[in-house]
CSV table of C-alpha atoms in Angstrom, one decimal:
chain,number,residue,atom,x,y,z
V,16,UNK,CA,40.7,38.1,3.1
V,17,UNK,CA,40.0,34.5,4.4
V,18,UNK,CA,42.9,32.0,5.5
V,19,UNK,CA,42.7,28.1,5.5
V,20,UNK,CA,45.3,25.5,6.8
V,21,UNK,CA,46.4,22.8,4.9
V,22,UNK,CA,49.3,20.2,5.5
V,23,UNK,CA,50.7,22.3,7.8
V,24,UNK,CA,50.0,25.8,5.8
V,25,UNK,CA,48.3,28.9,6.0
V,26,UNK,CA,46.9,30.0,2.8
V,27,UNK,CA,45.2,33.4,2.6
V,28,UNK,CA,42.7,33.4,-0.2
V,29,UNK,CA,39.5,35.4,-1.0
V,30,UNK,CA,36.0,33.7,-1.7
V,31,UNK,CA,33.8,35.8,-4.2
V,32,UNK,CA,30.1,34.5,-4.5
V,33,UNK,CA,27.7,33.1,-7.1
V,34,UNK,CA,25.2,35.5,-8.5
V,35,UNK,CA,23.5,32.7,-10.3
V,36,UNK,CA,22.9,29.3,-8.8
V,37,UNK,CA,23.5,25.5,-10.8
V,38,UNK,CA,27.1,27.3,-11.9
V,39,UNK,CA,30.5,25.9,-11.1
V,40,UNK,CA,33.2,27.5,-8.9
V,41,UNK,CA,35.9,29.2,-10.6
V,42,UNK,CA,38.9,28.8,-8.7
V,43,UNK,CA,42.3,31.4,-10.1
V,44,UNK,CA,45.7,29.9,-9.7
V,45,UNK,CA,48.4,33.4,-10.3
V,46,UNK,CA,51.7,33.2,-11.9
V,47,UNK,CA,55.7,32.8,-11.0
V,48,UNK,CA,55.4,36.3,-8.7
V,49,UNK,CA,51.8,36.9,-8.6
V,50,UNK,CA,49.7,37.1,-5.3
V,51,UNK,CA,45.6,37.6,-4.9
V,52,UNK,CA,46.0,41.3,-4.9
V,53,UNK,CA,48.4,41.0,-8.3
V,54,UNK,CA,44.9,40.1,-9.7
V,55,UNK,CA,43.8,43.0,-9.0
V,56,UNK,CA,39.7,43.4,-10.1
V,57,UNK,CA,39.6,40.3,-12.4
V,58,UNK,CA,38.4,38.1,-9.7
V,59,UNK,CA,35.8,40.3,-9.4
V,60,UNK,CA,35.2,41.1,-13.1
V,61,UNK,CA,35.1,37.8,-14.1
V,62,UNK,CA,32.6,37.0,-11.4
V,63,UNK,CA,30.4,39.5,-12.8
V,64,UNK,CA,30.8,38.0,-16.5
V,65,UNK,CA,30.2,34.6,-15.5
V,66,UNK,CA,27.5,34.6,-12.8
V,67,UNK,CA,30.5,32.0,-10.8
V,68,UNK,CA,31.6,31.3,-7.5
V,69,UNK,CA,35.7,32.4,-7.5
V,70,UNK,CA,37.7,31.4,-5.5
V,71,UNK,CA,41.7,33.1,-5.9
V,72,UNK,CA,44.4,32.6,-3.3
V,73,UNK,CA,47.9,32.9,-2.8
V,74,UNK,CA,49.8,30.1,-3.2
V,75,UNK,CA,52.4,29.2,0.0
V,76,UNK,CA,55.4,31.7,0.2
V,77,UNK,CA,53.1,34.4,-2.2
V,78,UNK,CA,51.4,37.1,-0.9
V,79,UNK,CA,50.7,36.6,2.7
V,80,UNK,CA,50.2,32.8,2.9
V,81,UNK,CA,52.7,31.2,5.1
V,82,UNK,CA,56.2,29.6,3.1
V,83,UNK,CA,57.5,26.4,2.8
V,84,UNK,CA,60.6,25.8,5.4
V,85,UNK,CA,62.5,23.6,2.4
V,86,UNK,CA,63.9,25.0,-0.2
V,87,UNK,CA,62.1,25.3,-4.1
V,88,UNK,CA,63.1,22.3,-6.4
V,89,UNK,CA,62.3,21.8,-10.0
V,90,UNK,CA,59.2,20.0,-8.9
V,91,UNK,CA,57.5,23.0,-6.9
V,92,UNK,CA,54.9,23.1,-9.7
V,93,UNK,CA,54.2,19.5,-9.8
V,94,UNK,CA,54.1,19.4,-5.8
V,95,UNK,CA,51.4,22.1,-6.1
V,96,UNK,CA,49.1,20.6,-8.8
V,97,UNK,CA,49.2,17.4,-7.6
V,98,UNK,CA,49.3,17.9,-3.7
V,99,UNK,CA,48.5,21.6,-2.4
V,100,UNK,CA,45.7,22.3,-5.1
V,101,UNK,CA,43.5,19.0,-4.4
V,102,UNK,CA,43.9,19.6,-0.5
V,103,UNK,CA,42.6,22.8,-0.8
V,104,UNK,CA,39.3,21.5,-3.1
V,105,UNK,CA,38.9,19.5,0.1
V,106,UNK,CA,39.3,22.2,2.3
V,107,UNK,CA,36.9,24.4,0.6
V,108,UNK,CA,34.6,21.8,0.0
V,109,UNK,CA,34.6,22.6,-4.1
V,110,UNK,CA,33.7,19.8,-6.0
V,111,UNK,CA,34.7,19.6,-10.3
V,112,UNK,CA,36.1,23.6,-10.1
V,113,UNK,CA,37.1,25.3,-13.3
V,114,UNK,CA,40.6,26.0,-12.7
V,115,UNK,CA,41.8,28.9,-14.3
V,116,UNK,CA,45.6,29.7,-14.3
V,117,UNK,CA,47.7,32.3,-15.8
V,118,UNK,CA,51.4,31.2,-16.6
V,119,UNK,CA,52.7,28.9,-13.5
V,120,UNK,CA,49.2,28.6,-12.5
V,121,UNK,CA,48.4,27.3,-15.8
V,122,UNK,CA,50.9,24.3,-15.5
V,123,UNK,CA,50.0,23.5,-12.4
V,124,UNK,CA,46.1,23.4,-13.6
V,125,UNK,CA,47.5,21.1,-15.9
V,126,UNK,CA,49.6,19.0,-13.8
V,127,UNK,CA,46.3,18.9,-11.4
V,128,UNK,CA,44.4,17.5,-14.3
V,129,UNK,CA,46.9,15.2,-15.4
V,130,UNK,CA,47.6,13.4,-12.3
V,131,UNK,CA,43.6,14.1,-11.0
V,132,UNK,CA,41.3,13.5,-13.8
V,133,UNK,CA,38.3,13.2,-11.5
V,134,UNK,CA,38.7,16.6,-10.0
V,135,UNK,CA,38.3,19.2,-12.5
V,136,UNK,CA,35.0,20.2,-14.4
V,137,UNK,CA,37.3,22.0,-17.0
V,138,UNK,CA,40.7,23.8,-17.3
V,139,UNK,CA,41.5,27.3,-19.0
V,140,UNK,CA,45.5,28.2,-19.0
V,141,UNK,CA,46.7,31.9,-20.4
V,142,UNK,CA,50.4,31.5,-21.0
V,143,UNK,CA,50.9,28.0,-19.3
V,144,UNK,CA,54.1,26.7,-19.7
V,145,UNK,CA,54.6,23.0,-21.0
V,146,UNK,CA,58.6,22.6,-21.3
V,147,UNK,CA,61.2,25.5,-21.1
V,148,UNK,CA,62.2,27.6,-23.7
V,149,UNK,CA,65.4,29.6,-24.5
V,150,UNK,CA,62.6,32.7,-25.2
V,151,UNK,CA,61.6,32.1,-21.1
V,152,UNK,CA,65.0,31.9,-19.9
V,153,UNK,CA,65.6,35.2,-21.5
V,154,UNK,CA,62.9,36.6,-20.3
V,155,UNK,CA,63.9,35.8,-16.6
V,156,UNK,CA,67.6,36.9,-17.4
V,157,UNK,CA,66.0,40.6,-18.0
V,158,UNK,CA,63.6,40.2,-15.5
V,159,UNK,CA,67.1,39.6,-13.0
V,160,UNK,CA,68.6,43.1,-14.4
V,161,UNK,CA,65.0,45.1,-13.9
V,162,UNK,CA,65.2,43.4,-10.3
V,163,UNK,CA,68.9,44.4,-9.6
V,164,UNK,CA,68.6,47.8,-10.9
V,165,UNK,CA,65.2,49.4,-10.6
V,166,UNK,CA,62.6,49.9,-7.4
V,167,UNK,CA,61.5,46.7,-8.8
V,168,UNK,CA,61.9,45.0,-5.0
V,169,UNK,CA,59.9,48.2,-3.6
V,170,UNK,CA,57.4,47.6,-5.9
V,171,UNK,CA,56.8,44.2,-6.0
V,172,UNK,CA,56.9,44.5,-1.2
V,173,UNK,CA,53.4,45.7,-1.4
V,174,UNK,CA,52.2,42.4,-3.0
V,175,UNK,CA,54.3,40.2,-0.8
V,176,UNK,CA,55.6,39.3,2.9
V,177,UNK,CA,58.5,38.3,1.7
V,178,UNK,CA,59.5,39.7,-2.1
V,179,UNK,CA,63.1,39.5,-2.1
V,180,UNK,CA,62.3,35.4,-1.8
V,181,UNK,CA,59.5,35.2,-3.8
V,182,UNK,CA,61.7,36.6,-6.9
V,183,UNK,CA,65.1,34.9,-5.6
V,184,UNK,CA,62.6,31.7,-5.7
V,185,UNK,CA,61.4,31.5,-9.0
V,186,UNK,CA,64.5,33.3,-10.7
V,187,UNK,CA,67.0,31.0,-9.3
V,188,UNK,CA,65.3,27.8,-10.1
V,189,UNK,CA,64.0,28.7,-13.8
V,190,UNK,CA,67.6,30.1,-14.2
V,191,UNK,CA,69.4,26.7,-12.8
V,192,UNK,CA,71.0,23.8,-14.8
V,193,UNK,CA,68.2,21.7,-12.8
V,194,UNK,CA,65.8,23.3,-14.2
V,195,UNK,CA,66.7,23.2,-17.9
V,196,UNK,CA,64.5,19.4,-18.5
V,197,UNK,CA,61.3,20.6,-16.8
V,198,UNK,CA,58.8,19.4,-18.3
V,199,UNK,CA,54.9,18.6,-18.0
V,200,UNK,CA,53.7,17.3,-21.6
V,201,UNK,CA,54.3,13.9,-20.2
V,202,UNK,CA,50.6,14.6,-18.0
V,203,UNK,CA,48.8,16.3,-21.0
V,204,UNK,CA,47.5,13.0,-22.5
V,205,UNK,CA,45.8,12.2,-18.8
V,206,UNK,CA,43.5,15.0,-19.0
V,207,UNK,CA,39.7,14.1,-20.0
V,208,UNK,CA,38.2,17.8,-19.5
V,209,UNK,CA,38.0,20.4,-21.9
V,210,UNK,CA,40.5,22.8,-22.0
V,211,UNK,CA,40.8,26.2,-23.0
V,212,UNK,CA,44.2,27.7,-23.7
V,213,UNK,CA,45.3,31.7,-24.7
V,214,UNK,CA,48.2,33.0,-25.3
V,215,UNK,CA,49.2,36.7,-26.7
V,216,UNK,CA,51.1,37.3,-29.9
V,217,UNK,CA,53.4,39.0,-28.3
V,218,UNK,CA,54.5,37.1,-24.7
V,219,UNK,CA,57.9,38.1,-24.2
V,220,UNK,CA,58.4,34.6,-22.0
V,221,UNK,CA,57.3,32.2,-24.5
V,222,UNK,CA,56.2,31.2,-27.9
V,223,UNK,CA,52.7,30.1,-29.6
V,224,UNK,CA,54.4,26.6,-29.7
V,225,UNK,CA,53.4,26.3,-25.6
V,226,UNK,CA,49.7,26.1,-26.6
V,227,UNK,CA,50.1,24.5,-29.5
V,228,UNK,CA,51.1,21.1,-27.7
V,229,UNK,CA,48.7,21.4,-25.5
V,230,UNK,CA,46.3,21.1,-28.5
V,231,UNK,CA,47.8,18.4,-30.0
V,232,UNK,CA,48.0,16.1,-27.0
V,233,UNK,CA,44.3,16.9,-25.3
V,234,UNK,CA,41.7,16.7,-28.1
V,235,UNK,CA,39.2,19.2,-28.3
V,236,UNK,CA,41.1,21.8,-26.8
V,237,UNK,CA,40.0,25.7,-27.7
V,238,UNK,CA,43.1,27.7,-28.6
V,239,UNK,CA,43.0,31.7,-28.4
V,240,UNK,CA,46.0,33.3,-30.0
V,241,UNK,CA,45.5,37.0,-29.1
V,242,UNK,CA,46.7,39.9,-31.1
V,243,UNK,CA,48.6,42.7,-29.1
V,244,UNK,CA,49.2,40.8,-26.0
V,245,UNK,CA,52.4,39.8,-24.1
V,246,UNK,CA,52.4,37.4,-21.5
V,247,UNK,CA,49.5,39.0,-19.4
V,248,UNK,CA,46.5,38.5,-21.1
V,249,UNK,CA,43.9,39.1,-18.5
V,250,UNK,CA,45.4,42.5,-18.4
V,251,UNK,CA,46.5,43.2,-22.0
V,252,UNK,CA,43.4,42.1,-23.1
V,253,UNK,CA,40.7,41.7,-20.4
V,254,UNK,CA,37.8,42.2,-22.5
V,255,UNK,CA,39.1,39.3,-25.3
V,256,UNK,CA,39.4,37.0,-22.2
V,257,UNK,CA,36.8,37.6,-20.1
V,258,UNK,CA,34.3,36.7,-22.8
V,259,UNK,CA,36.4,33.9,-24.2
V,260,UNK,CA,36.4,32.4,-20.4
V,261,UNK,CA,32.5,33.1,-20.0
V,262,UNK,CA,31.3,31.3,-23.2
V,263,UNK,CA,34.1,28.7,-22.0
V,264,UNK,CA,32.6,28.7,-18.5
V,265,UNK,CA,28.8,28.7,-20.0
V,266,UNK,CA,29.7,25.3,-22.6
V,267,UNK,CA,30.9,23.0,-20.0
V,268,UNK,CA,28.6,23.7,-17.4
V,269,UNK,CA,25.8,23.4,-19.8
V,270,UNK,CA,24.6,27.1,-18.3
V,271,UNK,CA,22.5,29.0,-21.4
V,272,UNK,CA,23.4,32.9,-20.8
């Protein structure tokens, strides 16, 4: 595990290298309670499929990177696509990445491309959220029960330095009145990358309708609706993904595998 400090943060994050050279860096960006080790061996596996640099870190209050000392507003996923993200390209020293994000990490990989065209080579999202959906509310509601009334917390300690806030963070601000007008379709028509966008059949957290708009407002995006897949799809269905995100990975960088 490596650490970098930007604006004032310490971000833990893990640096895998290229096994082929001319290929663009892959960088992850993890969900609502995810954390590098959440990944657990797709960084690596997709390294091995695509020949990439990745790059997957933790993003400030996840994992063991180093919290925020305000308080999460609606506008914690724009802050991080449009401020933390580019200042850790710059920190790194990555230049046109492929960002690759699963659920949050997907809007803000969307919100970075919006509001940064230049920066991205390309964009893949599995389960992104656009706009909030009674189905995602309902999904957090049970995901409050599991938490008050299973070893949920125990569990989700060994990801996290601090679990009880990570989960108190994103439950309580999907869940509040605040939060009900989120929305990021408004940055969708700013992006000039390709996109790739997955979702399963079967997320329990949104419908098909959140990749949908993403199609219709970025031309030329690739859609993957998976079959037996909830919300997860780099674990429901790692195999479906990895090779969708390698022949994604392979067009735009104009690689021939």
């Amino acid at each position: 595990m490596k650490h970098v400090s930007v604006l004032d943060l310490r971000i833990e994050y893990r640096d895998l290298p290229a096994t082929r050279e001319g290929l663009p860096t892959l960088v992850l960006l993890h969900e609502g309670l995810g954390s590098i080790t959440m990944w657990r061996h797709f960084p690596q596996a997709l390294a091995e499929a695509t020949g990439c640099r990745v790059i997957v870190y933790s993003r400030p209050g996840y994992g063991h990177s180093q919290a925020y000392a305000e308080a999460r507003t609606p506008r914690y996923m724009h802050h991080e696509g449009e401020v933390i993200l580019p200042a850790l390209l710059a920190a790194w020293g990555v230049e046109k990445p492929v960002l690759i994000g699963h659920s949050d990490g997907g809007s803000i990989a969307l919100i970075c491309a919006g509001a940064h065209s230049e920066l991205p080579l390309a964009v893949a999202v599995m389960a992104p959220h656009e706009f909030v959906e009674e189905e995602t509310l309902a999904g957090i509601r049970a995901a409050r029960e599991v938490w008050q009334t299973t070893d949920w917390p125990k569990k989700l300690a060994r990801y996290h330095a601090d679990a009880p806030r990570v989960f108190a963070d994103w439950n309580d601000c999907w869940l509040s009145p605040a939060f009900r007008d989120w929305n990021i379709e408004d940055a969708l028509p700013r992006i000039q990358c390709p996109v790739l966008a997955l979702q399963g059949e079967d997320d329990e957290y949104a419908t098909m309708r959140q990749i949908e708009v993403i199609a219709e407002q970025v031309p030329g995006t690739e859609l993957h609706k998976l079959a037996n897949c909830g919300h997860s799809p780099q674990r429901d269905q790692e195999a479906a993904v990895l090779a969708a995100l390698a022949a994604f990975v392979s067009r735009v960088s104009g690689s021939c595998r």
